[in-house]
Coordinates of C-alpha atoms in Angstrom, one line a residue:
M1079 CA -0.1 -0.1 -0.1
S1080 CA 1.2 3.4 -1.0
E1081 CA 2.1 6.5 1.6
T1082 CA -0.7 8.5 0.0
E1083 CA -3.1 5.7 0.5
F1084 CA -2.3 5.0 4.1
K1085 CA -2.6 8.5 4.7
K1086 CA -6.3 8.6 3.3
N1087 CA -7.3 5.6 5.4
R1088 CA -5.9 6.9 8.6
D1089 CA -7.7 10.2 8.2
M1090 CA -11.1 8.3 7.4
S1091 CA -10.2 6.6 10.5
M1092 CA -9.5 9.2 12.7
E1093 CA -12.7 11.1 11.6
Q1094 CA -14.8 7.8 12.5
N1095 CA -12.9 7.5 15.9
K1096 CA -13.8 11.1 16.3
D1097 CA -17.3 10.8 15.6
T1098 CA -17.6 7.5 17.7
E1099 CA -15.8 9.4 20.9
Q1100 CA -19.1 11.8 20.8
V1101 CA -21.4 8.8 21.8
V1102 CA -19.2 6.7 23.7
G1103 CA -16.7 7.3 26.9
G1104 CA -16.8 10.4 29.2
Y1105 CA -17.8 10.7 32.8
R1106 CA -21.4 9.2 32.1
T1107 CA -19.5 5.5 32.2
M1108 CA -17.8 5.6 35.7
P1109 CA -20.9 4.9 37.9
F1110 CA -21.0 1.6 35.7
I1111 CA -17.1 1.1 36.2
I1112 CA -16.6 2.2 39.4
A1113 CA -19.7 0.3 41.0
N1114 CA -17.9 -2.8 39.6
E1115 CA -14.5 -1.8 41.2
T1116 CA -16.5 -0.9 44.4
F1117 CA -18.6 -3.8 45.0
E1118 CA -15.9 -6.1 44.2
K1119 CA -14.1 -4.6 46.9
V1120 CA -16.9 -4.2 49.6
A1121 CA -17.3 -8.3 48.8
N1122 CA -13.6 -9.1 49.0
V1123 CA -11.9 -6.9 51.3
G1124 CA -14.0 -7.8 54.4
L1125 CA -13.5 -11.5 53.6
H1126 CA -9.7 -11.1 53.7
V1127 CA -9.8 -8.8 56.8
N1128 CA -12.4 -11.2 58.5
M1129 CA -10.9 -14.6 57.0
I1130 CA -8.3 -14.6 60.2
L1131 CA -11.1 -15.0 62.3
Y1132 CA -12.9 -17.7 60.0
L1133 CA -9.2 -19.8 60.0
L1134 CA -9.2 -19.8 63.9
N1135 CA -12.6 -20.2 64.7
E1136 CA -14.1 -23.0 62.3
Y1137 CA -10.6 -24.3 60.9
H1138 CA -8.8 -24.2 64.1
V1139 CA -5.7 -23.3 62.6
D1140 CA -3.1 -21.3 65.2
P1141 CA -2.5 -18.1 64.5
S1142 CA 0.9 -17.9 62.3
T1143 CA -0.6 -20.4 59.8
A1144 CA -3.2 -18.8 59.4
A1145 CA -1.4 -15.5 58.5
I1146 CA 0.8 -17.5 55.9
I1147 CA -2.5 -18.7 54.5
I1148 CA -3.9 -15.3 54.2
F1149 CA -0.5 -13.6 53.2
L1150 CA -0.4 -16.6 50.2
W1151 CA -4.1 -15.9 49.2
N1152 CA -3.5 -12.1 48.9
A1153 CA -0.1 -12.9 46.9
G1154 CA -2.2 -14.9 44.5
S1155 CA -4.7 -12.5 44.2
N1156 CA -2.2 -9.5 43.3
F1157 CA -0.1 -12.1 41.2
M1158 CA -2.9 -13.2 39.0
P1159 CA -3.3 -9.3 38.0
L1160 CA -0.1 -9.7 35.9
F1161 CA -1.5 -12.5 33.9
G1162 CA -5.2 -10.7 33.4
A1163 CA -3.2 -7.6 32.2
F1164 CA -1.4 -9.3 29.6
L1165 CA -4.8 -11.3 28.4
S1166 CA -6.2 -7.9 28.4
D1167 CA -3.9 -5.6 26.5
S1168 CA -2.3 -8.2 24.1
C1169 CA -5.3 -10.8 23.4
F1170 CA -8.9 -9.7 24.3
G1171 CA -9.2 -6.3 25.6
R1172 CA -9.9 -4.8 28.7
F1173 CA -13.7 -5.2 28.8
R1174 CA -13.8 -8.8 28.0
V1175 CA -11.3 -9.6 30.8
I1176 CA -13.3 -7.6 33.5
A1177 CA -16.2 -9.4 32.3
W1178 CA -15.0 -12.9 32.8
A1179 CA -13.4 -12.0 36.0
T1180 CA -16.3 -10.8 37.3
I1181 CA -18.2 -14.0 36.6
I1182 CA -15.4 -16.0 38.1
D1183 CA -14.9 -14.1 41.0
L1184 CA -18.8 -14.5 41.7
L1185 CA -18.5 -18.1 41.6
G1186 CA -15.5 -18.1 44.0
L1187 CA -17.9 -16.3 46.2
I1188 CA -20.6 -18.7 46.1
V1189 CA -18.5 -21.4 46.8
L1190 CA -17.1 -19.9 49.8
W1191 CA -20.8 -19.3 51.2
L1192 CA -21.0 -22.9 50.6
T1193 CA -18.4 -23.7 53.2
A1194 CA -20.0 -21.6 56.0
K1195 CA -23.5 -23.2 54.5
I1196 CA -22.7 -27.1 54.3
R1197 CA -21.8 -28.1 58.0
H1198 CA -19.6 -31.0 56.9
A1199 CA -17.6 -28.8 54.7
R1200 CA -15.4 -27.5 57.8
P1201 CA -14.4 -29.2 60.8
P1202 CA -17.0 -29.7 63.7
D1203 CA -16.8 -27.6 66.7
C1204 CA -14.2 -27.9 69.4
N1205 CA -15.1 -30.1 72.4
G1206 CA -13.6 -28.2 75.2
E1207 CA -9.7 -27.7 74.5
S1208 CA -10.0 -30.6 71.8
C1209 CA -10.3 -29.2 68.5
T1210 CA -10.4 -31.8 65.2
T1211 CA -8.0 -30.6 62.5
P1212 CA -9.6 -29.8 58.7
T1213 CA -9.3 -33.0 56.6
V1214 CA -7.6 -32.5 53.1
L1215 CA -11.3 -32.2 51.1
Q1216 CA -12.2 -29.6 53.4
F1217 CA -9.0 -27.4 52.9
L1218 CA -9.3 -28.1 49.2
F1219 CA -12.7 -26.7 49.1
L1220 CA -11.8 -23.8 51.0
F1221 CA -8.6 -23.0 48.9
S1222 CA -10.9 -23.6 45.4
S1223 CA -13.0 -21.0 46.5
L1224 CA -9.9 -18.3 47.6
A1225 CA -8.3 -19.7 44.1
L1226 CA -11.4 -18.6 41.9
M1227 CA -11.4 -15.1 43.8
S1228 CA -7.9 -14.5 43.1
F1229 CA -8.7 -15.4 39.7
G1230 CA -11.3 -12.9 39.3
A1231 CA -9.1 -10.5 41.0
G1232 CA -6.6 -11.1 38.2
G1233 CA -9.0 -9.8 35.8
I1234 CA -11.1 -6.9 37.7
R1235 CA -8.1 -5.0 39.6
P1236 CA -5.7 -4.8 36.7
C1237 CA -8.1 -3.6 34.1
S1238 CA -10.7 -1.7 36.1
L1239 CA -8.7 1.3 36.6
A1240 CA -7.0 1.3 33.3
F1241 CA -10.3 0.5 31.6
A1242 CA -12.0 4.1 33.6
A1243 CA -8.8 5.9 32.7
D1244 CA -9.6 5.2 28.8
Q1245 CA -13.1 6.5 29.4
I1246 CA -11.8 10.4 30.4
N1247 CA -8.2 10.3 29.0
N1248 CA -7.8 12.7 26.2
P1249 CA -4.1 14.2 25.3
K1250 CA -5.7 16.8 23.4
N1251 CA -7.3 18.5 26.3
P1252 CA -4.7 21.4 27.4
H1253 CA -5.6 20.3 31.2
N1254 CA -5.4 16.8 30.6
E1255 CA -2.5 15.8 33.0
R1256 CA -4.4 17.6 35.8
I1257 CA -7.6 15.8 35.1
M1258 CA -5.8 12.5 35.2
K1259 CA -3.9 13.3 38.2
S1260 CA -6.9 14.2 40.0
F1261 CA -8.7 11.0 38.7
F1262 CA -6.3 8.6 40.0
N1263 CA -6.5 10.4 43.4
W1264 CA -10.2 10.2 43.6
Y1265 CA -10.7 6.5 41.9
Y1266 CA -8.8 5.6 44.7
V1267 CA -10.6 7.3 47.3
S1268 CA -13.9 5.7 46.0
V1269 CA -12.0 2.2 46.4
G1270 CA -11.1 3.3 49.7
I1271 CA -14.4 4.1 50.6
S1272 CA -15.7 0.9 49.5
V1273 CA -13.2 -0.8 51.3
M1274 CA -14.1 1.0 55.0
L1275 CA -17.5 0.2 54.3
S1276 CA -16.5 -3.4 54.1
V1277 CA -14.4 -3.2 56.9
I1278 CA -17.0 -1.7 58.8
F1279 CA -20.3 -3.5 58.1
I1280 CA -19.5 -6.7 56.4
V1281 CA -17.2 -7.5 59.0
Y1282 CA -19.6 -6.7 61.6
I1283 CA -22.5 -8.4 60.2
Q1284 CA -20.0 -11.6 60.0
V1285 CA -19.2 -11.2 63.6
K1286 CA -22.3 -10.7 64.7
A1287 CA -24.8 -12.5 62.1
G1288 CA -22.9 -15.7 61.4
W1289 CA -20.8 -16.7 58.4
V1290 CA -23.8 -18.0 56.3
V1291 CA -25.3 -14.4 56.5
G1292 CA -21.7 -12.6 56.2
F1293 CA -20.7 -14.3 53.5
G1294 CA -24.0 -14.3 51.6
I1295 CA -23.9 -10.6 51.8
P1296 CA -20.7 -10.6 49.4
V1297 CA -22.4 -12.8 47.1
A1298 CA -25.4 -10.6 46.4
L1299 CA -23.5 -7.2 46.4
M1300 CA -21.2 -8.8 43.6
L1301 CA -23.9 -10.3 41.6
F1302 CA -25.4 -6.7 41.6
S1303 CA -22.1 -5.5 40.8
S1304 CA -22.1 -7.6 37.5
V1305 CA -25.0 -6.5 36.5
M1306 CA -24.2 -3.1 36.6
F1307 CA -21.2 -3.4 34.9
F1308 CA -22.6 -5.2 32.0
L1309 CA -25.8 -2.5 32.0
G1310 CA -22.9 0.2 30.9
S1311 CA -21.2 -1.9 27.8
F1312 CA -23.1 -0.1 25.0
M1313 CA -21.2 3.3 26.7
Y1314 CA -17.7 2.4 27.0
V1315 CA -14.6 3.2 25.3
K1316 CA -13.1 0.1 24.3
V1317 CA -9.5 -0.2 23.5
K1318 CA -8.3 -2.5 20.8
P1319 CA -5.7 -5.1 22.1
N1320 CA -1.9 -4.5 20.8
K1321 CA -2.0 -8.4 19.8
S1322 CA 2.0 -8.2 18.9
L1323 CA 2.9 -7.1 22.9
L1324 CA 4.2 -10.2 24.1
A1325 CA 5.8 -11.1 20.8
G1326 CA 7.3 -7.9 20.7
F1327 CA 9.1 -8.2 23.7
A1328 CA 10.2 -11.5 22.9
Q1329 CA 11.3 -10.1 19.4
V1330 CA 13.3 -7.4 20.6
I1331 CA 15.2 -9.5 23.2
V1332 CA 15.9 -11.9 20.4
A1333 CA 17.2 -9.6 17.7
S1334 CA 19.4 -7.6 20.2
W1335 CA 21.1 -11.0 21.1
K1336 CA 21.6 -12.1 17.2
N1337 CA 23.2 -8.5 17.3
R1338 CA 25.2 -8.4 20.0
H1339 CA 28.4 -8.3 18.5
L1340 CA 27.8 -5.7 16.3
A1341 CA 28.9 -2.1 17.1
L1342 CA 25.9 0.6 17.5
P1343 CA 25.5 3.4 15.2
P1344 CA 25.8 7.1 16.4
N1345 CA 22.0 8.6 17.6
D1346 CA 21.8 10.8 14.3
S1347 CA 22.4 7.7 12.3
D1348 CA 19.8 6.5 9.4
L1349 CA 19.8 3.3 10.3
W1350 CA 17.1 3.2 13.0
Y1351 CA 14.1 1.2 11.9
F1352 CA 10.8 2.7 12.6
H1353 CA 7.4 2.9 11.0
S1354 CA 6.6 5.5 8.5
G1355 CA 4.5 8.3 10.9
S1356 CA 6.1 7.1 14.0
I1357 CA 7.6 9.6 16.4
F1358 CA 10.1 7.0 17.6
L1359 CA 12.9 7.9 15.0
Q1360 CA 15.9 6.9 17.2
P1361 CA 16.3 4.9 20.4
T1362 CA 17.2 6.3 24.3
N1363 CA 20.6 5.9 25.5
K1364 CA 19.3 3.9 28.6
V1365 CA 19.7 0.0 28.4
R1366 CA 21.5 0.7 25.4
F1367 CA 22.1 -2.9 24.7
L1368 CA 18.2 -3.6 23.4
N1369 CA 19.0 -0.7 20.8
K1370 CA 20.8 -3.4 18.7
A1371 CA 17.6 -4.9 17.9
C1372 CA 16.4 -1.6 15.7
M1373 CA 19.4 -1.1 13.8
I1374 CA 19.3 -1.9 10.1
K1375 CA 22.2 -3.8 9.1
N1376 CA 21.7 -4.2 5.3
R1377 CA 18.7 -2.1 3.9
E1378 CA 18.4 -4.4 0.8
K1379 CA 18.5 -7.8 3.0
D1380 CA 16.6 -6.3 5.9
L1381 CA 13.9 -4.7 4.5
D1382 CA 11.1 -5.7 1.6
S1383 CA 10.2 -3.2 -1.3
N1384 CA 7.6 -1.6 0.9
G1385 CA 10.2 -0.7 3.9
I1386 CA 8.9 -3.4 6.3
S1387 CA 11.3 -5.6 7.9
I1388 CA 11.6 -9.1 6.4
D1389 CA 12.4 -10.5 9.7
P1390 CA 10.9 -8.9 12.8
W1391 CA 13.1 -11.5 15.2
S1392 CA 16.2 -10.0 13.3
L1393 CA 15.0 -6.2 13.2
C1394 CA 12.3 -4.4 15.1
T1395 CA 11.2 -0.9 15.2
V1396 CA 12.6 1.6 17.7
R1397 CA 9.2 1.8 19.5
Q1398 CA 9.2 -1.9 20.2
V1399 CA 12.6 -1.4 21.9
E1400 CA 11.4 1.5 23.6
E1401 CA 8.4 -0.3 25.3
L1402 CA 10.4 -3.3 26.5
K1403 CA 12.6 -0.8 28.0
A1404 CA 10.0 1.1 29.6
V1405 CA 9.0 -2.4 31.7
I1406 CA 12.9 -3.1 32.7
K1407 CA 13.4 0.6 33.6
V1408 CA 10.7 0.8 36.3
L1409 CA 11.8 -2.9 37.6
P1410 CA 14.0 -1.3 40.2
I1411 CA 11.7 1.5 41.6
W1412 CA 8.9 -1.4 41.5
S1413 CA 10.8 -3.5 43.6
T1414 CA 10.6 -1.0 46.4
G1415 CA 7.0 -1.4 46.7
I1416 CA 7.5 -5.1 47.8
I1417 CA 8.5 -3.8 51.6
I1418 CA 5.9 -1.6 52.2
A1419 CA 3.3 -3.9 50.6
I1420 CA 4.6 -6.2 53.7
T1421 CA 3.6 -3.4 56.1
I1422 CA 0.3 -2.5 54.6
S1423 CA -0.5 -6.1 54.9
Q1424 CA -0.1 -6.6 58.6
Q1425 CA -3.4 -6.7 59.5
S1426 CA -3.8 -10.5 60.6
F1427 CA -1.4 -10.2 63.9
S1428 CA -3.2 -6.5 64.5
V1429 CA -6.8 -8.4 64.6
V1430 CA -5.1 -10.8 67.4
Q1431 CA -4.0 -8.1 69.5
A1432 CA -6.9 -6.0 69.2
G1433 CA -8.9 -9.3 70.7
T1434 CA -7.1 -9.0 73.7
M1435 CA -7.6 -5.2 74.2
K1436 CA -10.9 -3.2 75.4
R1437 CA -12.8 -2.5 72.3
K1438 CA -15.5 -0.7 73.8
V1439 CA -16.4 2.6 72.8
H1440 CA -19.4 4.6 74.4
N1441 CA -21.0 1.3 74.9
F1442 CA -20.2 0.2 71.4
E1443 CA -17.8 -2.9 71.4
I1444 CA -15.7 -2.5 67.6
P1445 CA -14.7 -5.6 66.0
S1446 CA -11.3 -6.6 66.3
T1447 CA -11.1 -7.0 62.5
S1448 CA -12.7 -3.4 61.7
F1449 CA -9.6 -1.3 63.1
S1450 CA -8.2 -1.3 59.7
A1451 CA -11.0 1.1 58.8
F1452 CA -9.0 4.1 60.7
G1453 CA -6.6 3.6 58.2
I1454 CA -8.8 3.8 55.5
L1455 CA -10.1 6.9 56.8
T1456 CA -7.4 8.3 57.0
L1457 CA -6.1 7.7 53.7
T1458 CA -9.7 8.8 52.2
I1459 CA -9.3 12.6 54.2
W1460 CA -5.6 12.7 53.0
V1461 CA -6.0 12.4 49.7
A1462 CA -9.4 14.9 49.9
I1463 CA -7.0 17.4 51.7
Y1464 CA -4.0 16.5 49.2
D1465 CA -6.2 17.1 46.0
R1466 CA -8.1 20.2 47.3
V1467 CA -5.7 21.9 49.5
I1468 CA -2.1 20.9 49.2
V1469 CA -1.9 20.6 45.1
P1470 CA -3.4 24.4 44.9
M1471 CA -1.1 26.1 47.3
L1472 CA 2.0 24.1 45.9
T1473 CA 0.8 25.2 42.2
K1474 CA 0.6 28.8 43.6
Y1475 CA 4.0 28.8 44.8
T1476 CA 6.0 26.6 42.2
K1477 CA 3.3 27.4 39.0
K1478 CA 3.8 24.0 38.0
G1479 CA 0.4 23.0 38.8
K1480 CA 1.5 19.2 39.8
G1481 CA 1.9 19.0 43.9
L1482 CA 4.8 16.7 44.4
S1483 CA 6.5 14.7 42.0
L1484 CA 5.6 11.1 41.7
K1485 CA 8.9 9.8 43.3
Q1486 CA 8.8 12.1 46.1
R1487 CA 5.2 10.9 47.1
M1488 CA 6.4 7.5 46.8
G1489 CA 9.5 8.3 49.0
I1490 CA 7.4 10.3 51.8
G1491 CA 5.4 6.9 51.6
I1492 CA 7.9 4.7 52.6
A1493 CA 9.4 6.8 55.2
L1494 CA 6.0 7.3 56.9
S1495 CA 5.7 3.3 56.8
C1496 CA 8.9 3.2 58.6
L1497 CA 7.5 5.2 61.3
A1498 CA 4.3 3.0 61.3
T1499 CA 6.0 -0.2 62.0
L1500 CA 7.9 1.5 64.7
V1501 CA 5.2 2.6 66.6
A1502 CA 3.5 -0.9 65.7
A1503 CA 6.6 -2.4 67.9
L1504 CA 6.1 0.3 70.7
V1505 CA 2.4 -0.3 70.8
E1506 CA 3.0 -4.0 71.3
K1507 CA 5.6 -3.9 73.8
K1508 CA 3.3 -2.0 76.1
R1509 CA 0.2 -4.5 75.5
R1510 CA 2.8 -7.3 76.2
N1511 CA 4.2 -5.8 79.7
E1512 CA 0.6 -5.0 80.5
A1513 CA -0.3 -8.5 80.0
I1514 CA 2.1 -10.0 82.1
R1515 CA 1.4 -7.4 84.9
E1516 CA -2.0 -8.6 85.1
G1517 CA -1.2 -12.1 84.9
F1518 CA -2.3 -13.1 81.5
I1519 CA 1.2 -15.2 80.4
N1520 CA -0.6 -18.3 80.1
N1521 CA -3.9 -16.8 78.7
P1522 CA -3.5 -15.7 75.4
K1523 CA -7.5 -14.7 75.3
G1524 CA -7.3 -12.5 78.6
V1525 CA -8.3 -8.7 77.7
V1526 CA -6.0 -6.8 79.4
N1527 CA -7.0 -3.3 80.8
M1528 CA -5.6 -1.3 77.7
S1529 CA -7.8 0.4 75.1
A1530 CA -7.6 -1.0 71.7
M1531 CA -7.5 2.9 70.4
W1532 CA -3.9 2.4 71.0
L1533 CA -3.7 0.6 68.0
V1534 CA -5.3 3.5 65.7
P1535 CA -2.1 5.5 65.5
Q1536 CA -0.4 2.8 63.6
Y1537 CA -3.4 2.5 61.2
C1538 CA -3.4 6.0 60.3
L1539 CA 0.1 6.1 59.5
V1540 CA -0.2 3.2 57.1
G1541 CA -3.0 4.9 55.8
I1542 CA -1.0 8.1 54.9
A1543 CA 1.8 5.8 53.8
E1544 CA -0.9 4.0 51.4
A1545 CA -2.0 7.4 50.5
F1546 CA 1.2 8.6 49.2
N1547 CA 3.1 5.4 48.0
V1548 CA 0.4 3.5 46.4
I1549 CA -1.1 6.4 44.5
G1550 CA 2.1 7.4 43.4
Q1551 CA 3.1 4.0 42.5
I1552 CA 0.1 3.7 40.4
E1553 CA 0.1 6.9 38.4
F1554 CA 4.0 6.9 38.2
F1555 CA 3.6 3.4 36.3
Y1556 CA 0.4 4.5 34.1
S1557 CA 2.7 7.6 33.1
Q1558 CA 5.4 5.8 32.1
F1559 CA 3.8 3.0 29.9
P1560 CA 1.7 3.6 26.4
K1561 CA -1.9 3.7 26.7
T1562 CA -1.8 0.0 25.1
M1563 CA -0.1 -1.3 28.1
S1564 CA -2.2 0.4 30.7
S1565 CA -3.3 -2.6 32.2
I1566 CA 0.0 -3.9 32.6
A1567 CA 1.0 -0.6 34.3
V1568 CA -1.6 -1.2 36.8
A1569 CA -1.0 -4.7 37.2
L1570 CA 2.7 -3.9 38.4
F1571 CA 1.5 -2.2 41.2
A1572 CA -0.6 -5.7 42.1
L1573 CA 2.4 -7.7 41.5
G1574 CA 4.4 -5.7 44.0
F1575 CA 1.8 -6.4 46.6
G1576 CA 1.7 -10.0 45.4
A1577 CA 5.7 -10.3 45.6
G1578 CA 5.1 -8.4 49.1
N1579 CA 2.6 -11.0 50.8
L1580 CA 4.9 -13.9 49.6
V1581 CA 7.8 -12.5 51.3
A1582 CA 5.8 -11.5 53.9
S1583 CA 4.8 -15.1 54.5
L1584 CA 8.2 -16.3 54.0
I1585 CA 9.2 -14.0 56.9
V1586 CA 6.5 -15.3 59.2
M1587 CA 7.8 -18.9 58.5
V1588 CA 11.4 -18.1 59.0
V1589 CA 10.9 -15.9 62.1
K1590 CA 8.7 -18.4 63.3
D1591 CA 10.9 -21.4 63.4
G1592 CA 13.9 -19.9 63.6
T1593 CA 13.1 -18.2 66.4
R1594 CA 12.0 -21.3 68.8
R1595 CA 15.1 -23.3 68.3
G1596 CA 16.8 -24.5 71.3
G1597 CA 13.5 -24.7 73.3
K1598 CA 12.8 -21.0 73.2
V1599 CA 9.4 -19.6 72.6
S1600 CA 9.0 -18.5 68.9
W1601 CA 8.4 -14.7 68.8
L1602 CA 5.0 -15.2 66.9
S1603 CA 4.1 -17.9 69.4
S1604 CA 0.4 -19.0 69.1
N1605 CA 0.0 -17.4 72.9
I1606 CA 0.8 -13.9 71.9
N1607 CA 1.6 -13.1 75.4
Q1608 CA 4.4 -15.6 75.7
G1609 CA 5.6 -14.6 72.1
H1610 CA 7.4 -11.0 71.1
Y1611 CA 5.4 -10.1 68.1
D1612 CA 6.7 -6.5 69.1
Y1613 CA 10.7 -8.1 67.8
Y1614 CA 8.8 -9.0 64.7
Y1615 CA 7.5 -5.2 64.4
W1616 CA 11.2 -4.1 65.1
L1617 CA 12.5 -6.4 62.1
L1618 CA 10.1 -4.8 59.9
S1619 CA 11.2 -1.6 60.8
I1620 CA 14.6 -2.1 59.9
L1621 CA 13.7 -4.1 56.3
S1622 CA 11.8 -0.6 56.0
L1623 CA 14.6 1.8 56.7
I1624 CA 16.3 -0.2 54.4
N1625 CA 14.0 -0.1 51.6
L1626 CA 13.9 3.6 52.2
L1627 CA 17.5 4.0 51.5
Y1628 CA 17.6 1.8 48.3
F1629 CA 14.5 3.8 47.3
F1630 CA 16.7 6.9 47.2
V1631 CA 19.3 4.9 44.9
C1632 CA 17.0 3.6 42.1
S1633 CA 15.0 7.3 42.1
W1634 CA 18.4 8.5 41.4
A1635 CA 19.3 6.2 38.9
Y1636 CA 16.1 6.1 36.9
G1637 CA 16.4 9.8 36.1
S1638 CA 13.5 12.0 34.8
T1639 CA 10.2 10.5 34.5
E1640 CA 9.3 12.8 31.2
D1641 CA 12.1 11.2 28.9
I1642 CA 8.8 10.2 26.8
K1643 CA 5.7 12.2 27.3
N1644 CA 4.0 11.5 24.1
W1645 CA 3.8 7.6 24.0
D1646 CA 0.1 7.8 22.3
D1647 CA 0.6 10.4 19.7
E1648 CA 1.0 7.4 17.1
V1649 CA -1.2 4.7 18.9
D1650 CA -4.1 5.3 16.3
T1651 CA -1.5 5.6 13.3
K1652 CA 0.1 2.4 14.9
F1653 CA -3.2 0.2 14.7
E1654 CA -4.2 1.8 11.3
M1655 CA -0.8 1.0 9.6
T1656 CA -1.4 -2.6 10.8
K1657 CA -5.2 -2.5 9.6
C1658 CA -4.1 -1.3 6.3
E1659 CA -1.1 -3.8 5.9
E1660 CA -3.7 -6.8 6.9
E1661 CA -6.2 -5.6 4.0
N1662 CA -3.1 -5.2 1.5
I1663 CA -2.3 -9.1 2.4

């Protein structure tokens, strides 16, 4: 196809897209998309928080084993989004992946409800001090529900945020960057509110009304979520998947390896290979080894008569190289999110602590699993203050209209996570000393004369740390990737949380087994008063401090976050070129 014909087809397509944009997308789609994400969170987060009590009371496992199960479940729920993101961005598109994931998640919730409904699906009640351990089949039935919910989360979590951003992202709008920053903040707030409602009401219902009713309500909410999402399907902007994404990554790696013995040409050379209309005329200097994948060795042998690469496994475009570089470049900063994920996920032990403290406030007893609501409430309030007060104030003095930079926000979040674990260690030391003073050394269920409100400061610090670091991470990954890789950008954040939960489970196992050698009482003993959970929190504080120093190094090495700001200027052109080439064939 000639260049003139290609431009004509491209212009016609752009006009069609312009007409389409007038009837799809926009803020009117937000209620349907956010409702899906909100009710998914309400249905699932309450289960994550209260699962520690379900495992302790109904399956008769000890606290550290229950914590490991929950860490592994959280890890699975956060690893699966990477798989879902690749399916979304390279195969099926975000809408289809969210749709299927919603149905799978609903099935998982139904199976979990059945574990509570069917009496033989779990062990019989304890007879005094004697408790029956679960059978293999009972564990498998429970784990199948957790696995289904992890698969569902793998499709919903990486795609919902990117799918919502697709509806309002308009690079041609001069205020688009400010709008997108505000969008990320408030989207996360909406999710935070849903989590808070889940932690307060769903958890309370599960504790007071029992597990059958407590698990039945999330099933109903998830069903409503599914209906809401499908009702808005005719209004959505549905970005086509980049079917060459995974193959493109592999091609760059293979081509750069094939050309490893060749010297790189100068940056201003005409030997770099790019498609007509591309803004990527030469590669950047970072990860320069991969630049060998897009250098033309011999035009007659490497290119056909239309200037297209004959063997894409030997010659790739500059854009393909830069897409892979974008993923590689963010990995060091991504890895700093693993330790803070461990800090944010430390709810299981806090639940056990709260259960041994006074929880009555004005004659109302707060469930031990509901204290995490303080962290979510703090996050919500802080985001509102930051977006509506601090950013305008910083804009007035810096004249940039952006507030704190993404890397500054992530760094502040990590620093606050250090402070949160430090406070947690001091509070647990005080609680343990009080328990020993009152004679509860051999009674882990004894309630000490100390208010559980002492736990609130550490939850609030974690909430502010999450507001800075987590939202900063999501926006950072989203800003560094092209629109066709948005789901992968969001999935990287989820993958960091998954890795954090996996590392957390490993730390718990190592601490539990390592500290009880020689006949000593383990730090993480099933008797919280005999153990030393405060030492465990001190360990997390040290790891968090090391992580902060590591972040400073990664941030310095990464350099500017604005090397490539116009990824998507050629996305429509790229898709149309592919379409024209296929039609020509």
